[in-house]
JSON list of C-alpha atoms in Angstrom, two decimals:
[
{"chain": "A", "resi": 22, "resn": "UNK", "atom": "CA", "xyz": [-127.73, 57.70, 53.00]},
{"chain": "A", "resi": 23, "resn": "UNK", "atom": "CA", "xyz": [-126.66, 59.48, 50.00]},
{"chain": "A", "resi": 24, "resn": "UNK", "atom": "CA", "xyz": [-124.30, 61.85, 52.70]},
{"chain": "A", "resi": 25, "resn": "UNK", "atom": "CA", "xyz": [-122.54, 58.20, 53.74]},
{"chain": "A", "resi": 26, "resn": "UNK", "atom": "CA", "xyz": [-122.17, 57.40, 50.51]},
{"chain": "A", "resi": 27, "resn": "UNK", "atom": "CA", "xyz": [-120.51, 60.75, 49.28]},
{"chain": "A", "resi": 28, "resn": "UNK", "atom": "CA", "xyz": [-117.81, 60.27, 53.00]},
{"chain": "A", "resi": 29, "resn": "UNK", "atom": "CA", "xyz": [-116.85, 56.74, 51.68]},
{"chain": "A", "resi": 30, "resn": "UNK", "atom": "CA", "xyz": [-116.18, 57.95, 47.81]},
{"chain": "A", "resi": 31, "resn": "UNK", "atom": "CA", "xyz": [-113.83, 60.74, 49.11]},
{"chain": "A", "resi": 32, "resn": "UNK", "atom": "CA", "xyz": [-112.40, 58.26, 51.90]},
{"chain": "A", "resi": 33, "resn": "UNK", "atom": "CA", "xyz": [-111.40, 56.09, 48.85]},
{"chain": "A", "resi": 34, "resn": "UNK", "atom": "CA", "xyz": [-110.31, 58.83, 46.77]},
{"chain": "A", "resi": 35, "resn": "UNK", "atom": "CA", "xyz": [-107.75, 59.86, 49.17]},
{"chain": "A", "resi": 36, "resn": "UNK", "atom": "CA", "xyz": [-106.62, 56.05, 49.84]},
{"chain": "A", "resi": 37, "resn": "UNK", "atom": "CA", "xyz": [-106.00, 55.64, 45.97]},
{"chain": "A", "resi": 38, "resn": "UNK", "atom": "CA", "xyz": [-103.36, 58.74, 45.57]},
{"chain": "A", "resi": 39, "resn": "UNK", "atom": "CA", "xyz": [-101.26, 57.26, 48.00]},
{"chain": "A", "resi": 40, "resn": "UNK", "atom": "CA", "xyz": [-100.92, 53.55, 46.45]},
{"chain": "A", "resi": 41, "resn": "UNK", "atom": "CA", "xyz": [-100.41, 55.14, 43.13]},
{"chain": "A", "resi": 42, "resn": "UNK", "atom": "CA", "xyz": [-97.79, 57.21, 44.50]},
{"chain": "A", "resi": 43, "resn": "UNK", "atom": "CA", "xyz": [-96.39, 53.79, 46.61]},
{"chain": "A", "resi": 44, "resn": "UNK", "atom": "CA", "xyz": [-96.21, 51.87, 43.46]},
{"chain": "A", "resi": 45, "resn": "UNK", "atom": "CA", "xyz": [-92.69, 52.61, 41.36]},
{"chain": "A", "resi": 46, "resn": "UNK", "atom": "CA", "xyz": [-92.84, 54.00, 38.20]},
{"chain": "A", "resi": 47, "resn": "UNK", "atom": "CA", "xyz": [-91.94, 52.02, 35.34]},
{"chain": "A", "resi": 48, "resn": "UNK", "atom": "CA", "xyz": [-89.65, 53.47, 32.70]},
{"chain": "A", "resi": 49, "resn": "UNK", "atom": "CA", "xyz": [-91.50, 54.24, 29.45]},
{"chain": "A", "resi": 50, "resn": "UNK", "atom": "CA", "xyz": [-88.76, 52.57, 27.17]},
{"chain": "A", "resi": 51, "resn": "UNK", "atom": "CA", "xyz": [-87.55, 49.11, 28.32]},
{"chain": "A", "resi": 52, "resn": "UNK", "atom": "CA", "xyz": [-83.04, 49.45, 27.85]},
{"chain": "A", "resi": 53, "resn": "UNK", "atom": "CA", "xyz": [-82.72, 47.03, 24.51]},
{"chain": "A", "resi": 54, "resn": "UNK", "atom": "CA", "xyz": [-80.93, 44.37, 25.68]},
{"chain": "A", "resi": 55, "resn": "UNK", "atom": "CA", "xyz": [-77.36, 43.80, 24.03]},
{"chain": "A", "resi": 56, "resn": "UNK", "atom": "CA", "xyz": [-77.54, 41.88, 20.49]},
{"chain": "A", "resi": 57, "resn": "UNK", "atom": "CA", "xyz": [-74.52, 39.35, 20.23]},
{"chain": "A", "resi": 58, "resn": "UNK", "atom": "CA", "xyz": [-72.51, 39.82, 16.98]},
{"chain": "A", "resi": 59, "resn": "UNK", "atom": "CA", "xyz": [-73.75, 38.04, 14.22]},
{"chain": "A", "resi": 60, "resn": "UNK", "atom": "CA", "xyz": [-71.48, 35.57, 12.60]},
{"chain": "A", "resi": 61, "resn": "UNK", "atom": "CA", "xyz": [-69.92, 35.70, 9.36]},
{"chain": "A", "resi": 62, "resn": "UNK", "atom": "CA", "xyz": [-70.90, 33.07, 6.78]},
{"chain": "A", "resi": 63, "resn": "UNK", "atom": "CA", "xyz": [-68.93, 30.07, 6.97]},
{"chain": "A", "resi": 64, "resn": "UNK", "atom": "CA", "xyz": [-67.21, 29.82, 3.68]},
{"chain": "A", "resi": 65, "resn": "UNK", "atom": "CA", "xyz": [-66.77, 26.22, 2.49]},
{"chain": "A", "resi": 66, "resn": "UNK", "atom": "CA", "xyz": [-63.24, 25.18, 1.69]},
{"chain": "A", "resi": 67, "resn": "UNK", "atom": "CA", "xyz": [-62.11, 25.19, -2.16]},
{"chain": "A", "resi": 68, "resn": "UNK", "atom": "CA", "xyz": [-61.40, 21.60, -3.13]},
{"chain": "A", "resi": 69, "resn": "UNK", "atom": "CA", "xyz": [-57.31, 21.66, -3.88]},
{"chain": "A", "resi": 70, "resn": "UNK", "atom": "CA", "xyz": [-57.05, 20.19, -7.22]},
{"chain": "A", "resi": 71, "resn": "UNK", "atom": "CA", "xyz": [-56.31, 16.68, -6.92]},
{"chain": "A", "resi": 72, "resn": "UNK", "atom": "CA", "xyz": [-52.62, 15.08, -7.81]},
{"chain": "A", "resi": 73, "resn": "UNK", "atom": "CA", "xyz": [-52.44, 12.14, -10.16]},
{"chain": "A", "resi": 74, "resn": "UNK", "atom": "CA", "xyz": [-51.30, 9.08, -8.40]},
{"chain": "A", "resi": 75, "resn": "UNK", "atom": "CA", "xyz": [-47.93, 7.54, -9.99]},
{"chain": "A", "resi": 76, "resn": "UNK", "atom": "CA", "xyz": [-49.25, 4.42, -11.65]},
{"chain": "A", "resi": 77, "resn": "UNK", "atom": "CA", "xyz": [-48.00, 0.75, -10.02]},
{"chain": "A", "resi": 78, "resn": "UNK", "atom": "CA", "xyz": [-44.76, 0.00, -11.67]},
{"chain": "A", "resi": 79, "resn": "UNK", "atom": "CA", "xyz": [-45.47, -3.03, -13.78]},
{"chain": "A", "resi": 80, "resn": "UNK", "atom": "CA", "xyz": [-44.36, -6.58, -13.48]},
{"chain": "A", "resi": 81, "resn": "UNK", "atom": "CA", "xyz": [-41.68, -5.76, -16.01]},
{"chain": "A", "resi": 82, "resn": "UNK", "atom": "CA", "xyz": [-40.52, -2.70, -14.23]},
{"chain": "A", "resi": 83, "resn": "UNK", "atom": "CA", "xyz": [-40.05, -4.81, -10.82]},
{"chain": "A", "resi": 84, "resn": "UNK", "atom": "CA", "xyz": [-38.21, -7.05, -12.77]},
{"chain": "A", "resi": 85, "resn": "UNK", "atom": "CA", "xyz": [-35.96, -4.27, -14.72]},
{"chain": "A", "resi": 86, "resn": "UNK", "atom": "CA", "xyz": [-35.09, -2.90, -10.87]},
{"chain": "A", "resi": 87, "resn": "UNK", "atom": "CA", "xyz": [-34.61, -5.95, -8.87]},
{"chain": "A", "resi": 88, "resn": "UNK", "atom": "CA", "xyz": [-32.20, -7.22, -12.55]},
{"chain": "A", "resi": 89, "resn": "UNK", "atom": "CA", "xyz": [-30.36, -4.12, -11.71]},
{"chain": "A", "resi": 90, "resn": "UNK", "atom": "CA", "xyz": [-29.55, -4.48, -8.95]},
{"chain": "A", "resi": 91, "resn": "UNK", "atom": "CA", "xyz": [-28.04, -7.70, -8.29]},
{"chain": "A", "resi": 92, "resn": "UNK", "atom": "CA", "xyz": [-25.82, -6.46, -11.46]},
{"chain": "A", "resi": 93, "resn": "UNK", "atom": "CA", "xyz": [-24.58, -3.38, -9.20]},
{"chain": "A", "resi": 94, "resn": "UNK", "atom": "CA", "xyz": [-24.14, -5.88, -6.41]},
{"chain": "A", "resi": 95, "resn": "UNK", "atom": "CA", "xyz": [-21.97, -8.09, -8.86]},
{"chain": "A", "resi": 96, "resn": "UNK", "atom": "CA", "xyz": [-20.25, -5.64, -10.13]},
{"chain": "A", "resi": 97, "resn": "UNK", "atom": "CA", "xyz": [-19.23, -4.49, -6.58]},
{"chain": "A", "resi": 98, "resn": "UNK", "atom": "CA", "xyz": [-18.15, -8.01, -5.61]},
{"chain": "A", "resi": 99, "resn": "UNK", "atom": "CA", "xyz": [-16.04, -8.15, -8.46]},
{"chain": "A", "resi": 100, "resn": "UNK", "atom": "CA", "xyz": [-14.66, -4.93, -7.90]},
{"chain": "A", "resi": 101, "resn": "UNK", "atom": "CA", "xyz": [-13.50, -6.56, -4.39]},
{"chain": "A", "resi": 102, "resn": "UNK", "atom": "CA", "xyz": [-12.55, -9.68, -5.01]},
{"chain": "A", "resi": 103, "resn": "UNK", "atom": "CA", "xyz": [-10.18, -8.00, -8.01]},
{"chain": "A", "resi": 104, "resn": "UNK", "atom": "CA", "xyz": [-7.85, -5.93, -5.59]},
{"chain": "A", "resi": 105, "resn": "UNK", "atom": "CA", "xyz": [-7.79, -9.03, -2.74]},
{"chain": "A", "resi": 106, "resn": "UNK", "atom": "CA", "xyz": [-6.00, -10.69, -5.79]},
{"chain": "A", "resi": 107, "resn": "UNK", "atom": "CA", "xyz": [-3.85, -8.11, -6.56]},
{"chain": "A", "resi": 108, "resn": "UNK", "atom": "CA", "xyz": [-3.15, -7.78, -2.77]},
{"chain": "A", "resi": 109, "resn": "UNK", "atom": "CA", "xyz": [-2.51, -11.27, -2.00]},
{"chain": "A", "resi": 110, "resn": "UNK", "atom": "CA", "xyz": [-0.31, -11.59, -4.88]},
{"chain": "A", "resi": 111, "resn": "UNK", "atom": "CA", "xyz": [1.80, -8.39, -3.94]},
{"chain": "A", "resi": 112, "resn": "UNK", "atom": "CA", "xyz": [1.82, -9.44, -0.12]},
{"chain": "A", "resi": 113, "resn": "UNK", "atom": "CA", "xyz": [2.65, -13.44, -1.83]},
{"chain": "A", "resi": 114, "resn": "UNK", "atom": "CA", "xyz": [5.39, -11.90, -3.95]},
{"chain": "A", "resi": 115, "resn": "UNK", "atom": "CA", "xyz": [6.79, -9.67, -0.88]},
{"chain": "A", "resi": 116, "resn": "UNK", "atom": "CA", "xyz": [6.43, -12.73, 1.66]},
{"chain": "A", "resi": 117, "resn": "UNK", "atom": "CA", "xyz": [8.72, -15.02, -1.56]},
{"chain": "A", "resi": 118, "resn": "UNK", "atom": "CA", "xyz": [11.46, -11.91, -1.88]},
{"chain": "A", "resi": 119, "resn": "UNK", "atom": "CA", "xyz": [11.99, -11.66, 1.95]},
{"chain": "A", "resi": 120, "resn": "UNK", "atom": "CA", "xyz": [12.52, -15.08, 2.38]},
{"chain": "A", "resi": 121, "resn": "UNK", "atom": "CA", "xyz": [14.85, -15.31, -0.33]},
{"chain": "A", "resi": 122, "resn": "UNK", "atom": "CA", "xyz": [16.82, -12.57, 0.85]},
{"chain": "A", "resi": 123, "resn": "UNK", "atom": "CA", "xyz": [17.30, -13.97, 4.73]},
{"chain": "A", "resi": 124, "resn": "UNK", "atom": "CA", "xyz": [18.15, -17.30, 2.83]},
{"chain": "A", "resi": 125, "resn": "UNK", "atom": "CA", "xyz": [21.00, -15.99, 0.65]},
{"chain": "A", "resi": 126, "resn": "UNK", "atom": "CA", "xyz": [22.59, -13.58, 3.90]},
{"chain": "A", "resi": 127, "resn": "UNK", "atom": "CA", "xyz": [23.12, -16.56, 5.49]},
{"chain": "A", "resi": 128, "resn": "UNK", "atom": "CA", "xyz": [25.82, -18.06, 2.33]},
{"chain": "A", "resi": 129, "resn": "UNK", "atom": "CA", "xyz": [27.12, -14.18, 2.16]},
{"chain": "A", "resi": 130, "resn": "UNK", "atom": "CA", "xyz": [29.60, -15.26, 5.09]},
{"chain": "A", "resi": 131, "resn": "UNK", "atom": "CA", "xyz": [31.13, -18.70, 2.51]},
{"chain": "A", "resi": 132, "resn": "UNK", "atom": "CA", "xyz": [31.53, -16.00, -0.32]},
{"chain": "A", "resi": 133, "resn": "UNK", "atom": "CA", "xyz": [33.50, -13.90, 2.19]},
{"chain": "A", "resi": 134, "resn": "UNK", "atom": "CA", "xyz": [35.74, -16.15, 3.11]},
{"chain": "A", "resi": 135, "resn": "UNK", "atom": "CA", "xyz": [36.05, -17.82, -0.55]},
{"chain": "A", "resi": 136, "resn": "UNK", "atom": "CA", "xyz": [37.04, -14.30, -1.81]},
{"chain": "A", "resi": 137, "resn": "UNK", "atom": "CA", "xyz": [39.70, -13.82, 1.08]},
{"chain": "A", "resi": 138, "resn": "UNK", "atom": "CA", "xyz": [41.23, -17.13, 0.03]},
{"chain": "A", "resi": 139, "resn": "UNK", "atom": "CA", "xyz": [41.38, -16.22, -3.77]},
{"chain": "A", "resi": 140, "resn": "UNK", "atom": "CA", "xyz": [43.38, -12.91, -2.61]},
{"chain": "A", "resi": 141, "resn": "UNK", "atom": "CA", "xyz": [45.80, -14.89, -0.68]},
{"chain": "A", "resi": 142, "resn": "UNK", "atom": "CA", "xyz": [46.53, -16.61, -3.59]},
{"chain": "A", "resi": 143, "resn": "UNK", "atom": "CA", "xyz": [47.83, -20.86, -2.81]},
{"chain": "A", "resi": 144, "resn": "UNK", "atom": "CA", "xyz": [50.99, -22.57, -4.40]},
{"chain": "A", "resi": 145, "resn": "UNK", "atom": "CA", "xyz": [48.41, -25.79, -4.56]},
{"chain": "A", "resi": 146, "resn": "UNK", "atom": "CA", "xyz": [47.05, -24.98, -7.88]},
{"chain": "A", "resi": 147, "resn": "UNK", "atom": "CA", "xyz": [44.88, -27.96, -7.55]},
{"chain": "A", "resi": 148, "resn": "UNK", "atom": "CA", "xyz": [43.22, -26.20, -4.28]},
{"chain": "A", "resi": 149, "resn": "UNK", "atom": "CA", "xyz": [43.34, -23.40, -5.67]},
{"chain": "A", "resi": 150, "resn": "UNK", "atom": "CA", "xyz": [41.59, -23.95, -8.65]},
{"chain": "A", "resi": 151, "resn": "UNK", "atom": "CA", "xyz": [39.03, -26.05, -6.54]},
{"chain": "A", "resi": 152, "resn": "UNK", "atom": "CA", "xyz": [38.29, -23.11, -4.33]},
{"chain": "A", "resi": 153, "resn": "UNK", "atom": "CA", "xyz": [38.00, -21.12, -7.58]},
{"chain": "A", "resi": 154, "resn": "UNK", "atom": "CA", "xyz": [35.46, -23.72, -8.85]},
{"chain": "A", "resi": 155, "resn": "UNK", "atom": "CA", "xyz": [33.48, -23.80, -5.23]},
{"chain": "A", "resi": 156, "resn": "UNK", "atom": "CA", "xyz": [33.23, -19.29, -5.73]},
{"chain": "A", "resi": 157, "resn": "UNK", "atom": "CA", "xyz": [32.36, -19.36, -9.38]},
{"chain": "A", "resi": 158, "resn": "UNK", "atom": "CA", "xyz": [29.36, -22.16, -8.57]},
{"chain": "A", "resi": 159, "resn": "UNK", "atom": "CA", "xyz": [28.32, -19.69, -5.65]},
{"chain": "A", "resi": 160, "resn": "UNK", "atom": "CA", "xyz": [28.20, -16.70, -8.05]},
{"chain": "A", "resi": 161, "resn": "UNK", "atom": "CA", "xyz": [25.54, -19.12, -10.57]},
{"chain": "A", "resi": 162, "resn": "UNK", "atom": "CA", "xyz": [23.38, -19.67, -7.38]},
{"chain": "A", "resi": 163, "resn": "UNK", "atom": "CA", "xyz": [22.98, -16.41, -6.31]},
{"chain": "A", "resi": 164, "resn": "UNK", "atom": "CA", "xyz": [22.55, -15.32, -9.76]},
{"chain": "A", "resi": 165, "resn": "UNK", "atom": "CA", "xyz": [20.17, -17.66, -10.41]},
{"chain": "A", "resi": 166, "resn": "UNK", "atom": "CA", "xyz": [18.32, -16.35, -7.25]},
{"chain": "A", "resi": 167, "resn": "UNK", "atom": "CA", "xyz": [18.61, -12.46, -8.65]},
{"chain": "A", "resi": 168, "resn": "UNK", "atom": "CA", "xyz": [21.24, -11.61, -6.60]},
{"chain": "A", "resi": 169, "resn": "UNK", "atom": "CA", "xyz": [24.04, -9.96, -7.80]},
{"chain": "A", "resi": 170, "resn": "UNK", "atom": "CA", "xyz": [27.38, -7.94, -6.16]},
{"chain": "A", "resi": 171, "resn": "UNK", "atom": "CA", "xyz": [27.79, -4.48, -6.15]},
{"chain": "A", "resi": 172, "resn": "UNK", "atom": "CA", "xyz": [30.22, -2.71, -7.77]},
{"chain": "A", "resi": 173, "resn": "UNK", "atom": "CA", "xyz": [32.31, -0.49, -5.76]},
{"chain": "A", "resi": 174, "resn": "UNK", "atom": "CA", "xyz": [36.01, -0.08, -6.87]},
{"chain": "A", "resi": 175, "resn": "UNK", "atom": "CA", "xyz": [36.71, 2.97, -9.01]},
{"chain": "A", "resi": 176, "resn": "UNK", "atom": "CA", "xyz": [32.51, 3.68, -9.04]},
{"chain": "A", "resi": 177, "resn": "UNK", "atom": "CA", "xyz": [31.33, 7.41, -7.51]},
{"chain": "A", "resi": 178, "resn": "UNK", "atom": "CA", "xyz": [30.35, 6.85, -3.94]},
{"chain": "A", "resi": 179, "resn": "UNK", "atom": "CA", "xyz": [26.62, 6.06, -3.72]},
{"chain": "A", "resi": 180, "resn": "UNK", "atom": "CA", "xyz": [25.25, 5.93, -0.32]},
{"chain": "A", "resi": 181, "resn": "UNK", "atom": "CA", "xyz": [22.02, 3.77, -2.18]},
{"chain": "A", "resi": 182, "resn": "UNK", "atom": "CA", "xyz": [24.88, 1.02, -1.83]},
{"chain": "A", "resi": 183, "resn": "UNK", "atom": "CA", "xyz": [27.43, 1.96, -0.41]},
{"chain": "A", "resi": 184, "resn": "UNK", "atom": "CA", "xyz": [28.77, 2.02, 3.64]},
{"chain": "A", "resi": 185, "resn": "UNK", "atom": "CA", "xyz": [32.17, 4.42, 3.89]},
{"chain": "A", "resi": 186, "resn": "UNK", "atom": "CA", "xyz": [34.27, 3.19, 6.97]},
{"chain": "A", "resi": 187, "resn": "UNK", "atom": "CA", "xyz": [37.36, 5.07, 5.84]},
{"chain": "A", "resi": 188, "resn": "UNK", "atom": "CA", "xyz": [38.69, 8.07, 4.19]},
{"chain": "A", "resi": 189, "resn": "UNK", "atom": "CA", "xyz": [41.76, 8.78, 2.76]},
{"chain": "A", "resi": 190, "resn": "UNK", "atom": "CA", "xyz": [43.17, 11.62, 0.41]},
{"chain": "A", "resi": 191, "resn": "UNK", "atom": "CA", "xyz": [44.57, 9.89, -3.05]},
{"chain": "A", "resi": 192, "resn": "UNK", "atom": "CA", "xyz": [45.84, 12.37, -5.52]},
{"chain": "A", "resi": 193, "resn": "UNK", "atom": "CA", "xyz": [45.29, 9.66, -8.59]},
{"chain": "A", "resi": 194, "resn": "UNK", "atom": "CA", "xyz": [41.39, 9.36, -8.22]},
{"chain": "A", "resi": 195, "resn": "UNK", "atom": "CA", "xyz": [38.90, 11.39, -7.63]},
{"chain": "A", "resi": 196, "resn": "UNK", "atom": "CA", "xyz": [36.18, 12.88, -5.71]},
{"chain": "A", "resi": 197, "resn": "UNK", "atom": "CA", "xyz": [34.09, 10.93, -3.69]},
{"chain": "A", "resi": 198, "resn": "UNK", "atom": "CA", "xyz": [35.10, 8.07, -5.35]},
{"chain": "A", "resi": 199, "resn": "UNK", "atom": "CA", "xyz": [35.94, 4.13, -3.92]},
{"chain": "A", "resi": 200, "resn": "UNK", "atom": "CA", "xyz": [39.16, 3.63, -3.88]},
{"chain": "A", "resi": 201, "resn": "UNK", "atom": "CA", "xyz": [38.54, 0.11, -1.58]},
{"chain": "A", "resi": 202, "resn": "UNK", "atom": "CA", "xyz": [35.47, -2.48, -0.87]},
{"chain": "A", "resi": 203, "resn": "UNK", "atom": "CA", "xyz": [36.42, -4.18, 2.50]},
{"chain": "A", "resi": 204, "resn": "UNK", "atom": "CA", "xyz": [33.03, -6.56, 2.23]},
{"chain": "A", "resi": 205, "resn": "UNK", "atom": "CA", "xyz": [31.00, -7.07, -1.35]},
{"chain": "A", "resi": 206, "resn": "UNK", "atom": "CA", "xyz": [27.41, -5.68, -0.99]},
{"chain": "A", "resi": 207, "resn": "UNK", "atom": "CA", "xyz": [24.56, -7.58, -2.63]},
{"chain": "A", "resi": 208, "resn": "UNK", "atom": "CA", "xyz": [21.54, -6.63, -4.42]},
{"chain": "A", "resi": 209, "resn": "UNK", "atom": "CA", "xyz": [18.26, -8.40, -5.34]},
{"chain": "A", "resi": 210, "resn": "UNK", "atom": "CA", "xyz": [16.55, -6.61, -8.14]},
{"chain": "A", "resi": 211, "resn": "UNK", "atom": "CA", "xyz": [16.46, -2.91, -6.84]},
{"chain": "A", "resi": 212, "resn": "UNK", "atom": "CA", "xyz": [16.37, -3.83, -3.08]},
{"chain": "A", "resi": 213, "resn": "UNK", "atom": "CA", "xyz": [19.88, -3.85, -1.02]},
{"chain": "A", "resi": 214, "resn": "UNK", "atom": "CA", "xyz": [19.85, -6.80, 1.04]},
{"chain": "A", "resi": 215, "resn": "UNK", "atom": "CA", "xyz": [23.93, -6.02, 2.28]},
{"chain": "A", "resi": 216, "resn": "UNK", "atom": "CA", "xyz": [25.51, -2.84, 1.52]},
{"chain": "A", "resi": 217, "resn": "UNK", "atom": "CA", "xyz": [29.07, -2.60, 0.42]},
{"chain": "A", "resi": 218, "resn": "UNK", "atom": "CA", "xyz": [31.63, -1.84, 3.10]},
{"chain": "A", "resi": 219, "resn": "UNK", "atom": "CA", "xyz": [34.33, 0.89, 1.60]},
{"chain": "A", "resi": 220, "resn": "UNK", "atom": "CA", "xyz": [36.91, 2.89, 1.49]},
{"chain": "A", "resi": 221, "resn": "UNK", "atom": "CA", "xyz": [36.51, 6.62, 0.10]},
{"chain": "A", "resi": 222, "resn": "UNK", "atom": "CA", "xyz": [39.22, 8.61, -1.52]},
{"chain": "A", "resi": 223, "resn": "UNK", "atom": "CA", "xyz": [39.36, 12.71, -1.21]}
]
């Protein structure tokens, strides 16, 4: 018995070696396993000093703005409705003047022809004197109107007034100076409204 008991002990001691060896050997030290990076304290946002408000304009205020305005908006329609006076007066004034000068061109022709019958001269003094009356009445109308002849005979040529047709060479005058007026030019204030048709000498 005991010699059956010693075989199995040593059967088993050989079987043991070999499952020992059959079994994989652990490491000793486990690898540490990789430690995530801590994070940094949070740091809490400073508090940004706060702004003072503007305070609600008052009642009086409101009033002060809204006052001021409609006096800028016054002011501006005033402004406006100033120069459409002055405009409509100036464009009143030119419409009058133009008028008044188409009017009177149309009578220029009678004063033409009453100024060629004066030079002609008449042995009627009665019609003579009556056509004298007729160009002298003329003259007060268009004077009346602001329309006056030019004066051209013996003046300094002026191209402002006067229209040169001819030229002739006149020892007795001078330069550039009118020696004839074929047609009377007209004037209203400073405007021309017929220039004077004439002759120039030298």
């Amino acid at each position: 018995m005991e010699a059956e008991t010693k075989k199995t002990e040593a059967a088993e001691a050989e079987e043991n070696p070999k499952q020992e060896a059959a079994e994989p050997q652990q490491p000793a030290e486990q690898e540490a396993a990789p430690q995530e990076p801590k994070e940094a304290p949070k740091q809490e946002p400073k508090e940004e000093p706060k702004q003072a408000q503007p305070a609600e304009p008052t009642p009086l205020e409101t009033a002060q703005k809204a006052l001021a305005a409609r006096e800028k908006e016054y002011l501006y329609l005033r402004a406006e409705y100033d120069n459409f006076r002055r405009r409509s007066a100036k464009e009143k004034s030119e419409a009058y003047s133009g008028a008044k000068a188409d009017a009177a061109l149309k009578f220029l022709p009678v004063y033409d022809n009453l100024e060629r019958a004066l030079a002609q001269g008449c042995q009627d003094e009665a019609f003579l004197k009556g056509i004298e009356m007729t160009m002298n009445q003329l003259k007060q109308v268009l004077e009346s109107l602001d329309i006056k002849p030019i004066d051209a005979v013996g003046q300094p040529f002026d191209p402002k007034y006067h229209n040169a047709v001819m030229h002739i060479e006149d020892e007795k005058l001078g330069e550039n100076v009118v020696s004839q007026c074929f047609q009377t030019g007209f004037v209203m204030g400073d405007k021309v409204i017929r220039f004077a048709m004439v002759q120039v000498a030298n």
